[in-house]
Structures are given as structure tokens and as C-alpha cells.
Coordinates of C-alpha atoms in Angstrom, one line a residue:
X1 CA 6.6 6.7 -28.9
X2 CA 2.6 6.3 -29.2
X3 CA 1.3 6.1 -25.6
X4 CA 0.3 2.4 -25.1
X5 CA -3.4 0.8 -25.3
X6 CA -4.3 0.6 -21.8
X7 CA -5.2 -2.7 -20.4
X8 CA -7.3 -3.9 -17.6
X9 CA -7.1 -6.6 -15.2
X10 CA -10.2 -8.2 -13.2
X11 CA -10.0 -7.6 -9.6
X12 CA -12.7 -8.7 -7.4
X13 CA -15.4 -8.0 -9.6
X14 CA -13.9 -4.9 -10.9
X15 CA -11.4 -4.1 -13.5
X16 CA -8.2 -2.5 -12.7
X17 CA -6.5 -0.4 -15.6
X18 CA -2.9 -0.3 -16.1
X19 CA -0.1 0.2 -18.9
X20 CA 3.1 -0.9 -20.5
X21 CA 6.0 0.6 -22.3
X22 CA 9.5 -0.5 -23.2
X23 CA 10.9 -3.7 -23.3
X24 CA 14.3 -3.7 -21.9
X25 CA 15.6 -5.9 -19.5
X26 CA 14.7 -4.9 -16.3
X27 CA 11.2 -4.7 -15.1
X28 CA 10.0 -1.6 -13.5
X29 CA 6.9 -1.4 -11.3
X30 CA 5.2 2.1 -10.6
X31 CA 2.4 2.5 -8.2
X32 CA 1.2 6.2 -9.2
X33 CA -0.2 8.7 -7.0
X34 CA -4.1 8.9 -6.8
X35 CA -3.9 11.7 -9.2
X36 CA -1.4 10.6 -12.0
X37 CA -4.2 9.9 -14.8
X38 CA -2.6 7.3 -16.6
X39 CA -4.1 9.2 -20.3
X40 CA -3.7 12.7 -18.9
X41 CA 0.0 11.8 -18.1
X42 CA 1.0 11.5 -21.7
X43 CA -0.1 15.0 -22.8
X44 CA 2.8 16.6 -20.9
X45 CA 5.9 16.6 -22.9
X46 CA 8.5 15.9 -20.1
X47 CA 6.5 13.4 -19.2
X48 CA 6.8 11.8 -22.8
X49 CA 9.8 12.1 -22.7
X50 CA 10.5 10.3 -19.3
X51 CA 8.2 7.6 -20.3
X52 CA 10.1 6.9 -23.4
X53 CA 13.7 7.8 -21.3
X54 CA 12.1 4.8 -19.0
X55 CA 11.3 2.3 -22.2
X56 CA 15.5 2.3 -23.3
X57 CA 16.5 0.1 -20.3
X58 CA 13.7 -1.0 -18.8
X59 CA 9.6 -2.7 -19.1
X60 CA 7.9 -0.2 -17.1
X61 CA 4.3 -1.3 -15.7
X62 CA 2.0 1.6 -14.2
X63 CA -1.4 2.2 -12.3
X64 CA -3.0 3.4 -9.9
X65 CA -5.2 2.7 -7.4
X66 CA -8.7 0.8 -7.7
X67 CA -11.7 2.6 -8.5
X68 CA -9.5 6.2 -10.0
X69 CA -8.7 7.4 -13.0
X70 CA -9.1 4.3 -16.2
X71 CA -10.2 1.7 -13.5
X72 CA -13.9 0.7 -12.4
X73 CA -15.2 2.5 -9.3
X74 CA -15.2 0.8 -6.3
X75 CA -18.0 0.9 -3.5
X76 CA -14.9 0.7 -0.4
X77 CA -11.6 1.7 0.3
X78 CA -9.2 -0.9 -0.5
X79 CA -6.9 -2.2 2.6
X80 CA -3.0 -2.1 2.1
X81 CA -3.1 -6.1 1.9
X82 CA -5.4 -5.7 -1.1
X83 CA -3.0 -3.0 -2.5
X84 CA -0.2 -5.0 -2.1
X85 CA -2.4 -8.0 -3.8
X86 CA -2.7 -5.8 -6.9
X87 CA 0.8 -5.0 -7.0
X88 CA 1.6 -8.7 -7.3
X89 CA -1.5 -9.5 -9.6
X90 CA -0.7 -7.0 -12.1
X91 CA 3.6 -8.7 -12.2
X92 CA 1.4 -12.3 -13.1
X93 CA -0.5 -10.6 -15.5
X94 CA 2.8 -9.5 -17.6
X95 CA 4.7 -12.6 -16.3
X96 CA 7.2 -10.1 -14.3
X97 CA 9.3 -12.2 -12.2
X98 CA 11.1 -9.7 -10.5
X99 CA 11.2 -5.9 -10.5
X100 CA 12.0 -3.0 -9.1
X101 CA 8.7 -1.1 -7.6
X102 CA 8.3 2.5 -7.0
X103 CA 6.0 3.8 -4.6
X104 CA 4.4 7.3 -4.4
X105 CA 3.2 9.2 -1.3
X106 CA 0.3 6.9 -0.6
X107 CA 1.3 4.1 -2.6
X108 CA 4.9 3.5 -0.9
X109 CA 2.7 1.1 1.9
X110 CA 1.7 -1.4 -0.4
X111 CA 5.0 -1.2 -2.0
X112 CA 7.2 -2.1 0.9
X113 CA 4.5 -4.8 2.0
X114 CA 5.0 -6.4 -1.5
X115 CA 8.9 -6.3 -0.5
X116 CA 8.6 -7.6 3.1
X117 CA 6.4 -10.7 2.1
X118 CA 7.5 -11.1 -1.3
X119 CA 11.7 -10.6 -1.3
X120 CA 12.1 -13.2 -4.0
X121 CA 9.9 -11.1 -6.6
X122 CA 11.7 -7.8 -5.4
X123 CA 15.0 -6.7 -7.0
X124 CA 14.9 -3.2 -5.3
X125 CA 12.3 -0.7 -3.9
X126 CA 11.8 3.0 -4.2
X127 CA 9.6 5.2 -2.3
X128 CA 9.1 8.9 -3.1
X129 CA 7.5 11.3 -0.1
X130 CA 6.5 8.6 2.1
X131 CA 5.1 8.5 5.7
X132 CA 4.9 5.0 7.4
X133 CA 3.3 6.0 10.8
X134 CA -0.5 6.7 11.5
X135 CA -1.2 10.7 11.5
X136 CA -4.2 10.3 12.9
X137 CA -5.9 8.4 16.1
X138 CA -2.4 7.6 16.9
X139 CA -1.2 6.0 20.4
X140 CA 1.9 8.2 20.6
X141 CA 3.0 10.8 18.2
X142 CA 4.7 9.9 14.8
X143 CA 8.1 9.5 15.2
X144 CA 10.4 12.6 13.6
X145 CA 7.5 14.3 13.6
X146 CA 6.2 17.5 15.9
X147 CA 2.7 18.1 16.5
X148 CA 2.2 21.2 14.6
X149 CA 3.9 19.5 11.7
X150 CA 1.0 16.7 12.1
X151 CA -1.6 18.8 12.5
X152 CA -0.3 20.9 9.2
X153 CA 0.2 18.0 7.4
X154 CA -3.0 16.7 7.9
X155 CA -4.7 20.3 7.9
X156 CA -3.1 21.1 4.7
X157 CA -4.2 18.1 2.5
X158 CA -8.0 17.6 3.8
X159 CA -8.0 21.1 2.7
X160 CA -6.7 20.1 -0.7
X161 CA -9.2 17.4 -0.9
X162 CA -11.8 20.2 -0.1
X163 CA -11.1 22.0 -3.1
X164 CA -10.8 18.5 -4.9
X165 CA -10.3 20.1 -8.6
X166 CA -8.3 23.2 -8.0
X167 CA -4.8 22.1 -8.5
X168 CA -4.1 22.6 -4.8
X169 CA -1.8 19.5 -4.0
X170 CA 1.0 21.0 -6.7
X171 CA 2.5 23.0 -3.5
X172 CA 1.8 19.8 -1.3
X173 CA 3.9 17.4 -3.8
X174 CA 6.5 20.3 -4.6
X175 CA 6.2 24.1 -4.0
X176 CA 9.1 25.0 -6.4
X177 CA 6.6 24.4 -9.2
X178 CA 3.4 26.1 -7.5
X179 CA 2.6 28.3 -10.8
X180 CA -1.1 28.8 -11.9
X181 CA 0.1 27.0 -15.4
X182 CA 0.7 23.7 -13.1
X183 CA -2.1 24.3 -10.9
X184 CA -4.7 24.1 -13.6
X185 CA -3.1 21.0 -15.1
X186 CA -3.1 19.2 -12.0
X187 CA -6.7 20.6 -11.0
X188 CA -7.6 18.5 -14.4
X189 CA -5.8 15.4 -13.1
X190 CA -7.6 15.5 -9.8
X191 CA -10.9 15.8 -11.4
X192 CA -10.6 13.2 -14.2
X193 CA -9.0 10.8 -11.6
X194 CA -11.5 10.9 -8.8
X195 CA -14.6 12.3 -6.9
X196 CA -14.1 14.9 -4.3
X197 CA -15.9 12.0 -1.5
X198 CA -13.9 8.8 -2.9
X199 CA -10.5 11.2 -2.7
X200 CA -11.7 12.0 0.7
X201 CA -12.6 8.6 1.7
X202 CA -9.2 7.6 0.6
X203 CA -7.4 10.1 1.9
X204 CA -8.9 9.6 5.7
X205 CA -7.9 5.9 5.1
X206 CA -4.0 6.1 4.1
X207 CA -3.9 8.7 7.3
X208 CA -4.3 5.7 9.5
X209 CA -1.9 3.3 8.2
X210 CA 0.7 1.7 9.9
X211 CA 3.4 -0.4 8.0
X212 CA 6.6 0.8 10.0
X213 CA 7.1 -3.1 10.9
X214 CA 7.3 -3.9 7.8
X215 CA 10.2 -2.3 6.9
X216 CA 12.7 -4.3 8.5
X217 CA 11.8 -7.4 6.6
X218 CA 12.8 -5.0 3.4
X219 CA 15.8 -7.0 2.3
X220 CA 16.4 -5.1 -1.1
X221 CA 18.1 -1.8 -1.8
X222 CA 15.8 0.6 -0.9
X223 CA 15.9 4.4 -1.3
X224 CA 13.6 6.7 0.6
X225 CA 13.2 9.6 -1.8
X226 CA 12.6 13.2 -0.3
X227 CA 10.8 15.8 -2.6
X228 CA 12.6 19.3 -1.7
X229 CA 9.8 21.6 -1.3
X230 CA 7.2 18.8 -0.7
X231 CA 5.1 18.5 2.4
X232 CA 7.2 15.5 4.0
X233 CA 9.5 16.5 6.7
X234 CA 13.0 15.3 6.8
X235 CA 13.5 13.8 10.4
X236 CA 10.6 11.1 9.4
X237 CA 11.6 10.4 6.3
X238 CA 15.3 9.6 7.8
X239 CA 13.7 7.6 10.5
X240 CA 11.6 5.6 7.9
X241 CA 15.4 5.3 5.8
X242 CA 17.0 4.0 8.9
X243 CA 14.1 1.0 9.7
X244 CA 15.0 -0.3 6.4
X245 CA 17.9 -2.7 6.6
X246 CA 20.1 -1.3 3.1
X247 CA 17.4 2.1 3.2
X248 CA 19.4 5.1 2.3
X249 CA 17.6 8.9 1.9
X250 CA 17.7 10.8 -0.4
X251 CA 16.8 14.8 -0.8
X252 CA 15.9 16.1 -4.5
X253 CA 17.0 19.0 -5.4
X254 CA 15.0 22.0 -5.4
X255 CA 13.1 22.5 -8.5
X256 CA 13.6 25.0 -10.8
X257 CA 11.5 27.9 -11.0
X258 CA 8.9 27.7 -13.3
X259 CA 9.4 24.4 -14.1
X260 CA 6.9 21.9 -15.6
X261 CA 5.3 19.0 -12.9
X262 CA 6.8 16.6 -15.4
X263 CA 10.4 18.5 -15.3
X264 CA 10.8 18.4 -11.9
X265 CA 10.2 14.8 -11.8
X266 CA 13.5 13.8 -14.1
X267 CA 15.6 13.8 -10.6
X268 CA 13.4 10.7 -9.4
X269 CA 13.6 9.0 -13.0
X270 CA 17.7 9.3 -13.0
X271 CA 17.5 8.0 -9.1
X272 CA 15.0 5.0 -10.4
X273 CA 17.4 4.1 -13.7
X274 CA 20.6 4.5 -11.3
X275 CA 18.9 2.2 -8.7
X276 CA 17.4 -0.1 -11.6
X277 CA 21.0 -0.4 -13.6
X278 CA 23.3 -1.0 -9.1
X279 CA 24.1 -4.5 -8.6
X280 CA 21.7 -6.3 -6.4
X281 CA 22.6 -8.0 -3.4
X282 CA 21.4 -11.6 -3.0
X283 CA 18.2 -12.8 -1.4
X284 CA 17.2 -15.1 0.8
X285 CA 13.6 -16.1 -0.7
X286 CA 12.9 -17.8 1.9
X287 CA 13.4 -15.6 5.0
X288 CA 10.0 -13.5 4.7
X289 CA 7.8 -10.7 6.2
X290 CA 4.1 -12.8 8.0
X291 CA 1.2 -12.5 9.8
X292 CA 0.8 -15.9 12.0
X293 CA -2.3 -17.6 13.2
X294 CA -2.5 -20.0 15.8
X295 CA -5.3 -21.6 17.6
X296 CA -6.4 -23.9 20.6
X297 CA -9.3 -25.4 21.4
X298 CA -10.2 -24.1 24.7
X299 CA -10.4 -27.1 27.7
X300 CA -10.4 -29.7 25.5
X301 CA -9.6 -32.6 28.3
X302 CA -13.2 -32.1 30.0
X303 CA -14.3 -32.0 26.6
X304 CA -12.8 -35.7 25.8
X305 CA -13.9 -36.7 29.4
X306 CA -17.5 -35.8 28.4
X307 CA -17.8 -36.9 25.0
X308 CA -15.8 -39.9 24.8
X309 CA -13.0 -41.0 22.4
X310 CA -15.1 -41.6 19.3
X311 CA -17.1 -38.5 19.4
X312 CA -14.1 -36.5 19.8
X313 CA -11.6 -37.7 17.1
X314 CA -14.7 -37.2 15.0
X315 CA -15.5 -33.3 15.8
X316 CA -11.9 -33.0 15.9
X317 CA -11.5 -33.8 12.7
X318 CA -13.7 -32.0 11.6
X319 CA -12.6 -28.8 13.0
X320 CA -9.2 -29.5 11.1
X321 CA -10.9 -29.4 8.1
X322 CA -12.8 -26.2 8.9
X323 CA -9.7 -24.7 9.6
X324 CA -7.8 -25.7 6.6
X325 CA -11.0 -24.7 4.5
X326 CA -11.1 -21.4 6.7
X327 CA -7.3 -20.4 6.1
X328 CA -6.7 -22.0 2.5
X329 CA -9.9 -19.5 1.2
X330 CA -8.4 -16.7 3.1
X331 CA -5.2 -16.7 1.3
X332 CA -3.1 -18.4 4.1
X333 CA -1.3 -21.5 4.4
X334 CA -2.0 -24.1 7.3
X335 CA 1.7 -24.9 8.5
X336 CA 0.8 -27.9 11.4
X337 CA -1.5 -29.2 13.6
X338 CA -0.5 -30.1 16.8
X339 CA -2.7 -32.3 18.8
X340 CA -6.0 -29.8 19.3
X341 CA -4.3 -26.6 17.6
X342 CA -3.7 -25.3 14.6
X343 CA -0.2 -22.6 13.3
X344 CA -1.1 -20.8 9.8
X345 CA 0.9 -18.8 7.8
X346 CA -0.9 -15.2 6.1
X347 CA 0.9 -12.5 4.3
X348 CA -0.9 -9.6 6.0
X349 CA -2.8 -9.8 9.4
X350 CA -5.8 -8.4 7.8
X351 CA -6.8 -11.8 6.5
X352 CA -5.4 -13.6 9.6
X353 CA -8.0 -12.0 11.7
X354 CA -10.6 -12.2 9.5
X355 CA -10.1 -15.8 9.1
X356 CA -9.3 -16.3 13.5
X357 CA -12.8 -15.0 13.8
X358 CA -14.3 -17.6 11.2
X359 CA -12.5 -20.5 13.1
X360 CA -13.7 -18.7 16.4
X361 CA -17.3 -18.8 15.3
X362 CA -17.8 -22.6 13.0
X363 CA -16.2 -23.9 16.4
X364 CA -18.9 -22.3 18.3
X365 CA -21.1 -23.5 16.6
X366 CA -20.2 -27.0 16.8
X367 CA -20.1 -26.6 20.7
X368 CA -16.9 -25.4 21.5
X369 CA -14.7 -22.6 21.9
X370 CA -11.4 -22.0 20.3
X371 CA -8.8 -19.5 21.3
X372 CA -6.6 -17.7 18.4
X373 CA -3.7 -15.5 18.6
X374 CA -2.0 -13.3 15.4
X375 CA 0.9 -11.6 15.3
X376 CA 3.6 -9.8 12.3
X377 CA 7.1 -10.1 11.7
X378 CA 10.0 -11.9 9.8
X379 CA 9.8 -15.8 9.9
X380 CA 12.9 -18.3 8.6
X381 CA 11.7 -21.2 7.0
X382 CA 13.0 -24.9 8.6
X383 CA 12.1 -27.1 5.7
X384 CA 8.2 -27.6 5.6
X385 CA 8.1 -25.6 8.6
X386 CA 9.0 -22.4 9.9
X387 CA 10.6 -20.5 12.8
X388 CA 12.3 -17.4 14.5
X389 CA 11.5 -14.9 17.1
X390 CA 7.9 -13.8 15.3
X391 CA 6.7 -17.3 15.6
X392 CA 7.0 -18.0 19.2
X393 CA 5.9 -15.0 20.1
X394 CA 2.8 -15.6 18.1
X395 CA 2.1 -19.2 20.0
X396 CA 2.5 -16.8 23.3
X397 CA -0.3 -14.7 22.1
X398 CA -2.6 -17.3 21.2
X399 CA -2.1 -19.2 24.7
X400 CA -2.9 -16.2 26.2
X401 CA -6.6 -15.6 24.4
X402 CA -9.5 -15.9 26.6
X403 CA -12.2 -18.2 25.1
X404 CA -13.5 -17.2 21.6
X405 CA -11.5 -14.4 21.8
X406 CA -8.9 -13.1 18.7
X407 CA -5.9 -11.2 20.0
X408 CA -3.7 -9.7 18.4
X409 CA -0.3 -7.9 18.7
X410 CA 0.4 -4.5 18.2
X411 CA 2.5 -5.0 15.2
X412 CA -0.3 -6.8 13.7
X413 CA -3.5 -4.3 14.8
X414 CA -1.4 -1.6 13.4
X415 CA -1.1 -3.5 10.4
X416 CA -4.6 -3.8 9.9
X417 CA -5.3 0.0 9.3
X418 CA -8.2 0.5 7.1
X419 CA -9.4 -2.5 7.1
X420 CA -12.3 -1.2 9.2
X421 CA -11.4 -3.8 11.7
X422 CA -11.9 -2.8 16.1
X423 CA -9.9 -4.1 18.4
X424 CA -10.5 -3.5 22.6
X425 CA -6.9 -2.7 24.4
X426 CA -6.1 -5.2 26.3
X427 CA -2.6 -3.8 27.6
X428 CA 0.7 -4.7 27.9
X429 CA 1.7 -8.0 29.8
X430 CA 4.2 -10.5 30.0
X431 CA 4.3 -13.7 27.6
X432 CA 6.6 -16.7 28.9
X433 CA 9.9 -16.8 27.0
X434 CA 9.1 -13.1 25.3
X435 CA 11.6 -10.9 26.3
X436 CA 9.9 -7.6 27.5
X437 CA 6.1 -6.8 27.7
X438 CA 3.8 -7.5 24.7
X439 CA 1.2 -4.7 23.8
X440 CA -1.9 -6.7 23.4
X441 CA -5.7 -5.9 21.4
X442 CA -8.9 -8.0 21.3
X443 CA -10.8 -8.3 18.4
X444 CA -14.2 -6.9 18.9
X445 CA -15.9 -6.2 15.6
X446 CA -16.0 -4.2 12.4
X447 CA -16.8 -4.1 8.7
X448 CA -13.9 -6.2 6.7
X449 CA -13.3 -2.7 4.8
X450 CA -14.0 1.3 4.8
X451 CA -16.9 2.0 2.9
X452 CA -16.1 5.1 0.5
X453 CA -19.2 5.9 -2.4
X454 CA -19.0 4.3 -6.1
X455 CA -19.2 7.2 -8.0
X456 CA -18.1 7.4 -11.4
X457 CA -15.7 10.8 -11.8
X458 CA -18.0 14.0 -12.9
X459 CA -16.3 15.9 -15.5
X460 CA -17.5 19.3 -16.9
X461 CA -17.3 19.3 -21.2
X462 CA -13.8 21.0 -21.2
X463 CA -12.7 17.9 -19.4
X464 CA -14.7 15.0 -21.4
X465 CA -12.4 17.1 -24.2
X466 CA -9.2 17.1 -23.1
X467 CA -9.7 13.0 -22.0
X468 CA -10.9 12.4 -25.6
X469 CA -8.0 13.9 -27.0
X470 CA -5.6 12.1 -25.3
X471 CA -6.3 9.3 -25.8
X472 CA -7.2 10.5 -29.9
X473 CA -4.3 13.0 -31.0
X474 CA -1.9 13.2 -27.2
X475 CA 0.7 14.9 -29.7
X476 CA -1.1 17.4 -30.0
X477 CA -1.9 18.4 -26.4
X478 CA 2.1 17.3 -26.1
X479 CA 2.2 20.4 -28.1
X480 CA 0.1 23.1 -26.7
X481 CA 1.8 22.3 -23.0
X482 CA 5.3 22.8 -24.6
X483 CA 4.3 26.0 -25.6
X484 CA 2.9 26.9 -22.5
X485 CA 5.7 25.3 -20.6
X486 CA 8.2 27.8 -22.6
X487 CA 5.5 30.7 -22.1
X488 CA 5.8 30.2 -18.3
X489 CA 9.2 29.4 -18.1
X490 CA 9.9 33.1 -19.9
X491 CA 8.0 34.8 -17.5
X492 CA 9.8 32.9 -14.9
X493 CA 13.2 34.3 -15.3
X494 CA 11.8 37.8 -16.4
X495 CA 10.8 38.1 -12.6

């Protein structure tokens, strides 16, 4: 198998590259590491091979991120929403109705968001090393994790990032295959993927993501995938596994010495083709993963008593169409309007808040205030409208807004991690009907995303080579690594 001509999707004013093999029966959605060059990938033999193990029962879509590797660089870090966006763009884009997505380290948020809010286009979900808890300006500690284990984490891969180029995050994937042979492969892939600042930039953003309440809307088989040897700990991964409602973990083998990066990833494919080939239990599309929005206009009987009848049906209505501009533009779906407020529907908080504080301010400035409340969870549809727990406790929240104000739950906020959003703590209170207290935030500023530099990636000549024949003569390189692959692998078991 040739490696296939890569293809590009528009996103946002920038393209986003992916590719295609196979054409079996079941569609297969890979979300690839920062550092999995989608070119580079092909000139290592196992990983040939897997790609073409891959294209006998399956269509297998992969990328990665915006702005790395084959994609155009991007002037901000993107938000999980947007991630999870992509995910489902680039499924259109090959009219994938279903598939089974595998997430990677960093990828697995966007991933189980695309689950959670999506069940219907989701046959089963895999996520390989994942963490789904901020390790960094956290609250309270990561669950399953110890301090030193956070502080080593985080220690050891802004270190990596450091020396952006060197090969070092081989023994933070998989230390059974930490060999100078790998090290200089993967030192390639990191610099023909992505800047030392943008990797940075990115890396400081997926440390602060929170999608832990996500993953009991995950109504798909899921397997939580631990790499032995990786920098993942068990007791988080097993307390990720267990928020999932059919998760199960799962702990690699260790590599085997001297093994190739692409060798010691044929225990994930078989664990991918097993999971792709199970039976698959039935969904319910319509029971889904969502952020609500709900507004009020703030004293709006001494409002009527002032302006009369007339005037106010007339700003009224026009407020209801700023709103159903406001959320309809933002991605969301107006569910009702009840008297003066308003219940939306979003798929991420991210938007919901960004669109509460457009509401907030067009009703300012037609000379009132509205108050708007947004909060995450699993909502049942009830016809055109919708219900459950989620729901009323988002109506709570918005009662409870002072005027002009956006609060938000603490599912949602932590949600919205690297958006660039700032909340103000408002505490923990008690809403009517909402059994226990209700940790609440404020909305108080922020840029709509992390800014991270739009830099095209810097390669020295022996790079520019390498890239040019990969994508000219990959058999070739294919090659060479076998050889060197066999070369190491000798010296290996002479030791």
C-alpha cells in the first residue's frame, strides 16, 4: 500500500490536513498525538504495516491537531469544543456516519466530548494514556493521583517541550523503547510537527482541561488504554475507566526491548480491531451530553409598569430575536421562550457563555438587564423539548444570577478550560429543588481563546530531506529503518 494523498479540510480560515486508507466496513477515527506526522509516520515499516493491517476491516481517517505537522498554523490554541468540532467536520467531510474514534494522550478530550454530545455518530471509543482532570491551577488534587506524581508529570513533559526536538517524550509515551535509534526518529517527528513555543503553548493548555463530566454521558463501549512504561499512572486511569458507564482499563504489555515506536504500538491496533469487530450495544440518540443556557430579563414587571403595553411587546420581541440570532450563530439551538426568558441548548459551555454574555450585553444596550445561567450534563429529550436533572438545575442557576451577570456551574467552568475564559468564585449555595449545594462561578472576562504564536515549523536541511522523501520514495526510508530496526534489535539481545 502507497501512503495516501493527503487531504485538507477548511477550518476557520485555515486548512486542516488529514488522510484515508482502507475501505472496509467499519469506520475508524484516529485523533493522533501532536507529534504523529502524518508523512513521517509512513517511513516506519511497522507502521506500514499497521496502516495497511488497519485498511483489511476497516476506513481509517487520521490527523492531528490544527496548526501541526501537514495543517496551516494557527495564531491560538484551539479549545476542546473546537477539537471536538473537527472531529465531527472531518466524519462530514468523508460522509462517516458512525465510527469508532481513538483518542491519544491529549486528543482523548475531544474524543469523549464527540461521544458525550454526539452518541448517535459514535459506535465505540478508545482512549490511549489519557488524563481527564486539570494538572495544573487545580481546586483539589487530581483524583488517583499524588502530588509528587503531578508535580513529575507535569515537570517531566515541560521539560520535554524544552528540548522540543530531541526525541525526549519516547520515555514519556513508553520507556521500554527509550533507545537512541527511537529517540532520534521521534526528535524528527517533534520538529517537523511543531515549534518549540506552539508545542509549549499547547502543552500548558491541555494541562488545564477538565472533561471528567463528560464521561458519564459516554454511552458506547469504551476502553481506557494504559501504556506500560508510559508516564500515566494507574489509579487515574482506573478512576477515569470507572466514570465511563461500559469503560473498562486496560494495561499494555511491556514492550519489548529494543523494539521499534511503531512495534510496540501493534498491542493498541489488536485492542482497536478487537473493539472495532465486539458487538455494539444499542443507543439511545436521543439521550445526549449539553451545556444549557437560560435567561431572564431582570424586573421586568416595573419595566411593563413604566413603558406601557405597546412598548414592551415591541422590545420584547425584539430581544427574542436577538436571542435566537445570538444562539443560532453560536452553534446552539433555542429550545423555548417562556414569557420574558429564554432555555437554549449548546454542545459545549464554551459557546454557551460566550453567547450569555452577547445576550447580557445587546440587552443592555437596549435598556435592560438580563440574567443568564449555564450549566453541563446529560439531558432526555420530551418531544420538541427536553428534560432531566441537568436541566432544572440549569433554570436554578439562571434564577439565581445577579443582574447582567453569567454564572455558571462548576461542571460547566471546568468545561471551559482553554478557552481563555475568567470566572470570579462565587461559592457553593443552595438552589431550590437541587439536592445538595451547587458550586457556583461568575463570568468576569477573558479572550474567547489562548493565544499561542503562528509560526510555521523550522526545519534544518536533513529534515526538509527526509520530509521530501516521504512523501517522494517512503519505501525507501521504509527501508533504511528496517535495517536499523534489525541493527538495534541485535544489539538489544546481545546485552
Amino acid at each position: 500500500m502507497d501512503p495516501p494523498v493527503t487531504r485538507y479540510l477548511p477550518r476557520d480560515g485555515h486548512n486542516l490536513a488529514y488522510g484515508v486508507v482502507g475501505a472496509g466496513p467499519a469506520d475508524v477515527v484516529w485523533f493522533f498525538e501532536v507529534q504523529m506526522h502524518l508523512d513521517l509516520l509512513w517511513t516506519d515499516p511497522y507502521m506500514h504495516s499497521l496502516f495497511e493491517r488497519l485498511a483489511t476491516y476497516s476506513r481509517a481517517v487520521y490527523f492531528q491537531r490544527r496548526g501541526f505537522g501537514l495543517s496551516d498554523p494557527v495564531d491560538h490554541v484551539p479549545t476542546i469544543e473546537q477539537q471536538a468540532e473537527d472531529v465531527l467536520a472531518v466524519m462530514d467531510a468523508e460522509q462517516i456516519r458512525h465510527a469508532t474514534l481513538v483518542g491519544i494522550h491529549s486528543t482523548c478530550g475531544p474524543q469523549v466530548l464527540v461521544a458525550a454530545t454526539a452518541p448517535e455518530r459514535v459506535n465505540a471509543l478508545m482512549l490511549v494514556a489519557p488524563y481527564c482532570e486539570p494538572l495544573l491551577d487545580y481546586d483539589r488534587p487530581p483524583r488517583g493521583w499524588t502530588e509528587p506524581e503531578v508535580i513529575e508529570f507535569v515537570e517531566s513533559w515541560r521539560a520535554a517541550v524544552r528540548h522540543w526536538g530531541e526525541g525526549l517524550t519516547v520515555p514519556l509515551t513508553d520507556s521500554h523503547v527509550d533507545s537512541p535509534y527511537n529517540r532520534r526518529l521521534m526528535a524528527m517527528l517533534e520538529r517537523c510537527s511543531a515549534s518549540p513555543s506552539t508545542m509549549s503553548a499547547h502543552l500548558e493548555a491541555s494541562l488545564r482541561i477538565d472533561y471528567s463530566h463528560a464521561l458519564g454521558s459516554v454511552q458506547c463501549p469504551t476502553k481506557v488504554v494504559l501504556v506500560s512504561g508510559g508516564s500515566i499512572p494507574v489509579a487515574p486511569a482506573r478512576y477515569l475507566a470507572g466514570l465511563v458507564p461500559h469503560g473498562e482499563l486496560v494495561v499494555t504489555r511491556p514492550s519489548p526491548r529494543g523494539a521499534a515506536l511503531g512495534e510496540a504500538w501493534s498491542q493498541v491496533q489488536t485492542m482497536v480491531e478487537e473493539l472495532v469487530r465486539g458487538s455494539v450495544p444499542p443507543v439511545d440518540a436521543g439521550r445526549r451530553f449539553a451545556a444549557t443556557l437560560f435567561t431572564d430579563i431582570v424586573g421586568s414587571t416595573k419595566l411593563l409598569a413604566r413603558i406601557g403595553d405597546t412598548s414592551y411587546r415591541a422590545l420584547l420581541a425584539r430581544h427574542e430575536r436577538d436571542v435566537r440570532f445570538a444562539v443560532t450563530e453560536a452553534g446552539g439551538r433555542l429550545v423555548s421562550t417562556v414569557g420574558d426568558g429564554t432555555f437554549s441548548l449548546f454542545d459545549g459551555p464554551v459557546a454557551a457563555v460566550q453567547c450569555a454574555a452577547r445576550i447580557v450585553e445587546e440587552a443592555r444596550r437596549l435598556g435592560f438587564e438580563v440574567r443568564a445561567g449555564v450549566h453541563a450534563g446529560t439531558v432526555e429529550p420530551t418531544g420538541t423539548d427536553v428534560t432531566g436533572l441537568t436541566v432544572h438545575v440549569g433554570a436554578r442557576i439562571g434564577a439565581a444570577a445577579r443582574p447582567g451577570e453569567v454564572l455558571v456551574s462548576r461542571h460547566a467552568r471546568e468545561l471551559t478550560g482553554g478557552s481563555g475564559l475568567q470566572f470570579a468564585d462565587r461559592g457553593s449555595r443552595r438552589l431550590a429543588g437541587v439536592p445538595g449545594k451547587v458550586h457556583l462561578f461568575a463570568l468576569a472576562g477573558g479572550q474567547p481563546t489562548l493565544q499561542a504564536p503562528r509560526r510555521h515549523v523550522s526545519l534544518n536541511p536533513f529534515d526538509r530531506a527526509v520530509l521530501r522523501a516521504a512523501r517522494r520514495t517512503p519505501q525507501v526510508l521504509r527501508s533504511a529503518a528496517a535495517h536499523a530496526n534489525a541493527r538495534q534489535r541485535r544489539r538489544s539481545e546481545e546485552n
